[in-house]
CSV table of C-alpha atoms in Angstrom, one decimal:
chain,number,residue,atom,x,y,z
C,1,MET,CA,72.7,-12.2,-13.9
C,2,MET,CA,74.6,-9.0,-12.9
C,3,ARG,CA,76.1,-9.1,-9.4
C,4,ILE,CA,77.3,-6.4,-7.0
C,5,ASP,CA,78.4,-6.0,-3.4
C,6,ILE,CA,77.2,-3.1,-1.3
C,7,ASN,CA,79.5,-1.9,1.4
C,8,ALA,CA,79.4,0.9,4.0
C,9,ASP,CA,81.6,2.4,6.6
C,10,VAL,CA,80.4,1.4,10.1
C,11,GLY,CA,81.6,1.2,13.7
C,12,GLU,CA,82.6,4.9,13.7
C,13,SER,CA,81.1,5.8,17.1
C,14,PHE,CA,83.5,6.1,20.0
C,15,GLY,CA,83.2,6.8,23.7
C,16,ALA,CA,80.1,8.9,24.4
C,17,TYR,CA,79.7,9.8,20.7
C,18,THR,CA,77.4,8.1,18.3
C,19,ILE,CA,78.0,8.3,14.5
C,20,GLY,CA,75.7,6.7,12.0
C,21,ASP,CA,72.8,4.3,12.4
C,22,ASP,CA,74.7,1.0,12.0
C,23,GLN,CA,71.9,-1.2,13.4
C,24,ASN,CA,69.5,-0.3,10.6
C,25,LEU,CA,72.1,0.0,7.9
C,26,PHE,CA,73.2,-3.6,8.5
C,27,GLN,CA,69.8,-4.7,7.1
C,28,HIS,CA,70.6,-3.4,3.6
C,29,ILE,CA,74.4,-3.8,3.0
C,30,THR,CA,76.4,-7.0,2.3
C,31,SER,CA,79.9,-5.9,3.4
C,32,ALA,CA,80.9,-3.7,6.4
C,33,ASN,CA,84.0,-1.6,6.7
C,34,ILE,CA,84.7,-1.4,10.4
C,35,ALA,CA,86.7,1.5,11.8
C,36,CYS,CA,89.7,0.3,13.8
C,37,GLY,CA,90.1,3.0,16.4
C,38,PHE,CA,92.6,5.4,14.8
C,39,HIS,CA,90.2,7.7,12.8
C,40,ALA,CA,87.0,6.5,14.6
C,41,GLY,CA,85.7,3.6,16.6
C,42,ASP,CA,87.1,2.2,19.8
C,43,PHE,CA,87.6,-1.3,21.4
C,44,ASN,CA,84.0,-1.5,22.6
C,45,VAL,CA,82.5,-0.4,19.4
C,46,MET,CA,84.7,-2.7,17.3
C,47,ASN,CA,83.6,-5.7,19.2
C,48,ASP,CA,79.9,-4.7,19.2
C,49,THR,CA,80.1,-3.9,15.4
C,50,VAL,CA,81.5,-7.4,14.6
C,51,ARG,CA,78.7,-8.9,16.7
C,52,LYS,CA,76.0,-6.9,14.8
C,53,ALA,CA,77.5,-7.8,11.5
C,54,LYS,CA,77.5,-11.5,12.4
C,55,GLU,CA,73.8,-11.3,13.5
C,56,ASN,CA,72.8,-9.7,10.2
C,57,GLY,CA,74.9,-12.0,8.0
C,58,VAL,CA,77.1,-9.1,6.8
C,59,ALA,CA,80.7,-9.8,5.9
C,60,ILE,CA,83.2,-7.8,7.8
C,61,GLY,CA,86.2,-5.8,6.7
C,62,ALA,CA,88.9,-3.7,8.4
C,63,HIS,CA,88.7,0.0,7.7
C,64,PRO,CA,92.1,1.4,8.9
C,65,GLY,CA,92.9,5.1,8.6
C,66,TYR,CA,95.5,7.7,9.5
C,67,PRO,CA,95.9,8.2,13.3
C,68,ASP,CA,93.7,11.3,13.2
C,69,LEU,CA,90.7,11.1,15.4
C,70,GLN,CA,90.2,14.8,15.5
C,71,GLY,CA,90.2,15.1,11.7
C,72,PHE,CA,88.2,11.8,11.3
C,73,GLY,CA,91.0,10.5,9.1
C,74,ARG,CA,90.2,12.9,6.3
C,75,ARG,CA,93.4,15.0,6.6
C,76,ASN,CA,96.5,13.9,4.8
C,77,LEU,CA,99.3,13.0,7.2
C,78,GLN,CA,103.0,12.8,6.1
C,79,MET,CA,103.9,9.3,7.0
C,80,THR,CA,106.7,7.1,5.6
C,81,PRO,CA,105.7,3.7,4.0
C,82,ARG,CA,107.2,1.9,7.0
C,83,GLU,CA,104.9,4.0,9.3
C,84,ILE,CA,101.9,3.3,7.2
C,85,TYR,CA,102.7,-0.4,7.1
C,86,ASN,CA,103.0,-0.6,10.9
C,87,CYS,CA,99.9,1.6,11.4
C,88,LEU,CA,97.9,-0.8,9.3
C,89,VAL,CA,99.2,-4.0,10.8
C,90,TYR,CA,98.2,-2.6,14.2
C,91,GLN,CA,94.7,-1.8,13.2
C,92,ILE,CA,94.0,-4.8,11.1
C,93,GLY,CA,95.4,-7.0,13.8
C,94,ALA,CA,93.0,-5.6,16.4
C,95,LEU,CA,89.9,-6.2,14.3
C,96,LYS,CA,91.2,-9.6,13.2
C,97,MET,CA,91.2,-10.7,16.9
C,98,PHE,CA,87.8,-9.3,17.6
C,99,ALA,CA,86.5,-11.3,14.6
C,100,GLN,CA,88.4,-14.4,15.6
C,101,VAL,CA,86.9,-14.5,19.1
C,102,GLN,CA,83.4,-14.4,17.5
C,103,GLY,CA,84.3,-17.1,15.0
C,104,LEU,CA,84.6,-14.9,12.0
C,105,ALA,CA,87.3,-14.0,9.4
C,106,ILE,CA,88.0,-10.7,7.8
C,107,GLN,CA,86.7,-10.7,4.3
C,108,HIS,CA,88.4,-7.5,3.2
C,109,VAL,CA,90.4,-4.5,4.0
C,110,LYS,CA,89.6,-1.0,2.8
C,111,PRO,CA,91.7,2.1,3.8
C,112,HIS,CA,89.7,5.1,5.1
C,113,GLY,CA,89.5,8.7,3.9
C,114,ALA,CA,92.7,10.5,3.1
C,115,LEU,CA,94.7,7.3,3.3
C,116,TYR,CA,92.4,5.7,0.7
C,117,ASN,CA,92.7,8.7,-1.6
C,118,THR,CA,96.5,8.9,-1.2
C,119,ALA,CA,96.9,5.2,-2.0
C,120,ALA,CA,94.8,5.7,-5.1
C,121,GLU,CA,97.6,7.8,-6.6
C,122,ASN,CA,100.8,7.1,-4.6
C,123,PRO,CA,102.5,3.8,-5.5
C,124,ALA,CA,104.7,3.7,-2.4
C,125,VAL,CA,101.7,4.2,-0.1
C,126,ALA,CA,99.7,1.7,-2.0
C,127,LYS,CA,102.5,-0.9,-1.8
C,128,ALA,CA,102.8,-0.4,2.0
C,129,ILE,CA,99.1,-1.0,2.4
C,130,ALA,CA,99.1,-4.1,0.2
C,131,GLU,CA,102.1,-5.5,2.1
C,132,ALA,CA,100.4,-4.9,5.5
C,133,VAL,CA,97.2,-6.7,4.3
C,134,TYR,CA,99.2,-9.6,2.8
C,135,ASP,CA,101.2,-10.1,6.0
C,136,THR,CA,98.1,-10.0,8.3
C,137,VAL,CA,95.1,-11.3,6.4
C,138,PRO,CA,96.5,-12.8,3.1
C,139,ASP,CA,93.2,-14.4,2.2
C,140,ALA,CA,91.3,-11.1,2.4
C,141,TYR,CA,90.3,-8.9,-0.5
C,142,LEU,CA,91.9,-5.4,-0.8
C,143,PHE,CA,89.3,-2.8,-1.7
C,144,GLY,CA,90.5,0.1,-3.8
C,145,LEU,CA,89.1,2.8,-6.1
C,146,CYS,CA,88.5,1.6,-9.6
C,147,ASN,CA,91.6,2.0,-11.8
C,148,SER,CA,93.8,3.0,-8.9
C,149,GLU,CA,97.4,2.4,-7.7
C,150,LEU,CA,95.9,0.6,-4.7
C,151,VAL,CA,94.2,-2.1,-6.8
C,152,LYS,CA,97.4,-2.5,-8.9
C,153,ALA,CA,99.5,-2.9,-5.7
C,154,GLY,CA,97.2,-5.5,-4.3
C,155,LYS,CA,97.4,-7.6,-7.4
C,156,GLU,CA,101.2,-7.3,-7.5
C,157,ALA,CA,101.3,-8.4,-3.8
C,158,GLY,CA,99.3,-11.5,-4.7
C,159,LEU,CA,96.1,-10.4,-3.0
C,160,LYS,CA,92.5,-10.7,-4.2
C,161,THR,CA,91.3,-7.3,-5.1
C,162,ALA,CA,87.9,-5.6,-5.5
C,163,SER,CA,87.5,-2.4,-7.5
C,164,GLU,CA,85.2,0.0,-5.7
C,165,ALA,CA,82.9,2.7,-7.0
C,166,PHE,CA,80.9,5.2,-4.9
C,167,ALA,CA,77.2,5.7,-4.9
C,168,ASP,CA,77.1,9.1,-3.2
C,169,ARG,CA,80.3,10.8,-4.3
C,170,GLN,CA,81.0,13.1,-7.2
C,171,TYR,CA,84.0,12.2,-9.4
C,172,THR,CA,86.7,14.3,-10.9
C,173,ASP,CA,87.3,14.1,-14.7
C,174,ASP,CA,90.2,11.7,-14.2
C,175,GLY,CA,88.2,9.2,-12.1
C,176,ARG,CA,89.2,10.3,-8.6
C,177,LEU,CA,86.8,11.4,-5.8
C,178,CYS,CA,86.1,15.1,-5.6
C,179,SER,CA,87.3,16.8,-2.5
C,180,ARG,CA,84.6,17.1,0.2
C,181,LEU,CA,85.5,20.8,0.3
C,182,LEU,CA,83.8,21.3,-3.1
C,183,PRO,CA,80.1,22.0,-3.3
C,184,ASN,CA,78.1,18.9,-4.2
C,185,ALA,CA,81.0,16.6,-3.7
C,186,VAL,CA,78.6,14.3,-1.7
C,187,LEU,CA,75.4,13.4,-3.5
C,188,LYS,CA,72.3,13.6,-1.2
C,189,ASN,CA,69.4,13.3,-3.6
C,190,HIS,CA,68.0,9.7,-3.9
C,191,ASP,CA,67.3,10.0,-7.6
C,192,GLU,CA,70.9,11.2,-8.4
C,193,ILE,CA,72.4,8.4,-6.3
C,194,LEU,CA,70.2,5.7,-7.9
C,195,GLN,CA,71.1,7.0,-11.4
C,196,GLN,CA,74.8,7.0,-10.6
C,197,VAL,CA,74.6,3.4,-9.3
C,198,LYS,CA,72.7,2.2,-12.4
C,199,GLU,CA,75.3,3.8,-14.7
C,200,ILE,CA,78.1,2.1,-12.7
C,201,ILE,CA,76.4,-1.4,-12.8
C,202,PHE,CA,74.6,-1.5,-16.1
C,203,HIS,CA,76.9,0.8,-18.3
C,204,LYS,CA,80.2,0.5,-16.4
C,205,ARG,CA,80.8,4.2,-16.3
C,206,VAL,CA,80.4,7.2,-14.1
C,207,LYS,CA,79.9,10.9,-14.9
C,208,GLY,CA,82.8,13.2,-14.1
C,209,ILE,CA,82.3,16.7,-12.7
C,210,SER,CA,82.5,18.3,-16.2
C,211,GLY,CA,79.9,15.9,-17.6
C,212,GLY,CA,82.0,13.5,-19.4
C,213,TRP,CA,81.9,9.7,-18.9
C,214,ILE,CA,84.6,7.8,-17.2
C,215,PRO,CA,84.8,4.0,-17.8
C,216,LEU,CA,85.1,1.7,-14.8
C,217,GLN,CA,84.5,-1.9,-13.8
C,218,ALA,CA,83.2,-2.0,-10.2
C,219,ASP,CA,82.9,-5.1,-8.0
C,220,THR,CA,81.6,-3.3,-5.0
C,221,ILE,CA,79.7,0.0,-4.4
C,222,CYS,CA,80.2,2.1,-1.3
C,223,PHE,CA,77.6,4.1,0.7
C,224,HIS,CA,79.0,6.4,3.5
C,225,GLY,CA,77.6,5.2,6.8
C,226,ASP,CA,77.6,8.8,8.2
C,227,GLY,CA,75.8,10.2,5.1
C,228,ALA,CA,72.4,11.9,5.3
C,229,ASN,CA,69.6,9.4,4.9
C,230,VAL,CA,72.0,6.6,4.2
C,231,VAL,CA,69.7,3.9,5.6
C,232,GLU,CA,66.8,5.0,3.4
C,233,HIS,CA,69.1,5.3,0.3
C,234,THR,CA,70.6,1.9,0.7
C,235,ALA,CA,67.2,0.3,1.3
C,236,LEU,CA,65.6,1.9,-1.7
C,237,ILE,CA,68.5,1.4,-4.1
C,238,ARG,CA,69.1,-2.2,-3.1
C,239,LYS,CA,65.4,-2.9,-3.7
C,240,ALA,CA,65.5,-1.1,-7.1
C,241,LEU,CA,68.5,-3.2,-8.1
C,242,GLU,CA,67.0,-6.5,-7.1
C,243,GLN,CA,63.8,-5.6,-9.0
C,244,GLU,CA,66.1,-5.4,-12.1
C,245,ASN,CA,67.5,-8.9,-11.3
C,246,VAL,CA,70.8,-7.7,-9.9
C,247,LEU,CA,72.2,-10.2,-7.4
C,248,VAL,CA,73.3,-8.2,-4.3
C,249,GLN,CA,75.8,-10.3,-2.3
C,250,SER,CA,79.1,-9.8,-0.3
C,251,ILE,CA,82.3,-9.8,-2.4
C,252,GLY,CA,83.3,-13.2,-0.9
C,253,ALA,CA,80.0,-14.8,-1.9
C,254,LEU,CA,80.3,-13.3,-5.4
C,255,ALA,CA,83.7,-14.9,-6.0
């Protein structure tokens, strides 16, 4: 039986601002990437999101990003490896304690946005992230883009890793994510998203922007929690996968 984890970015609301429909999204995902207050989220939202994940049986993960609330963590910041390490220890540590007081452990860590994309290609940044994860939650998985420097760094640090593919993002011809500034970088049509997910799971490949196939081996598939109709998409796609005898479980349960 084929198996896959479905993850989504959640806990991105802060203060008076609501982002995403986490309550309903939790019914269809198996792993949650919880914002840690630097690119989105706040201390109240973090605690509430951990509680909602627990109530829905969804595994929790830290989703640390660059300290860039105004840019939602999607702008690349010039930070040294030491700064990145400290930035991640701070964020992971905060979520770790919110989880601990509710009797949970962090299943995984997945960097957010520009930090994630930089770590996919920059070995020094990837190493700083892997070291921060190992020093704070050494039993957690490190999520990284398939075939990326981040997955490589995680393995070298002695971490468990999970290679990630994206249900709703267009890929470059070298297997990276297309910039959101490009047209159609984010897939919005249900049939397109379902077809991409099926190619990833059943054929271990994804189509690049020029139409060629890129080989990949994904352990987990991401849906963006702030994406248009993401609740509907995750519900329908999970149902379609289960109808084809794909076991949908959290990455920890799949191990």
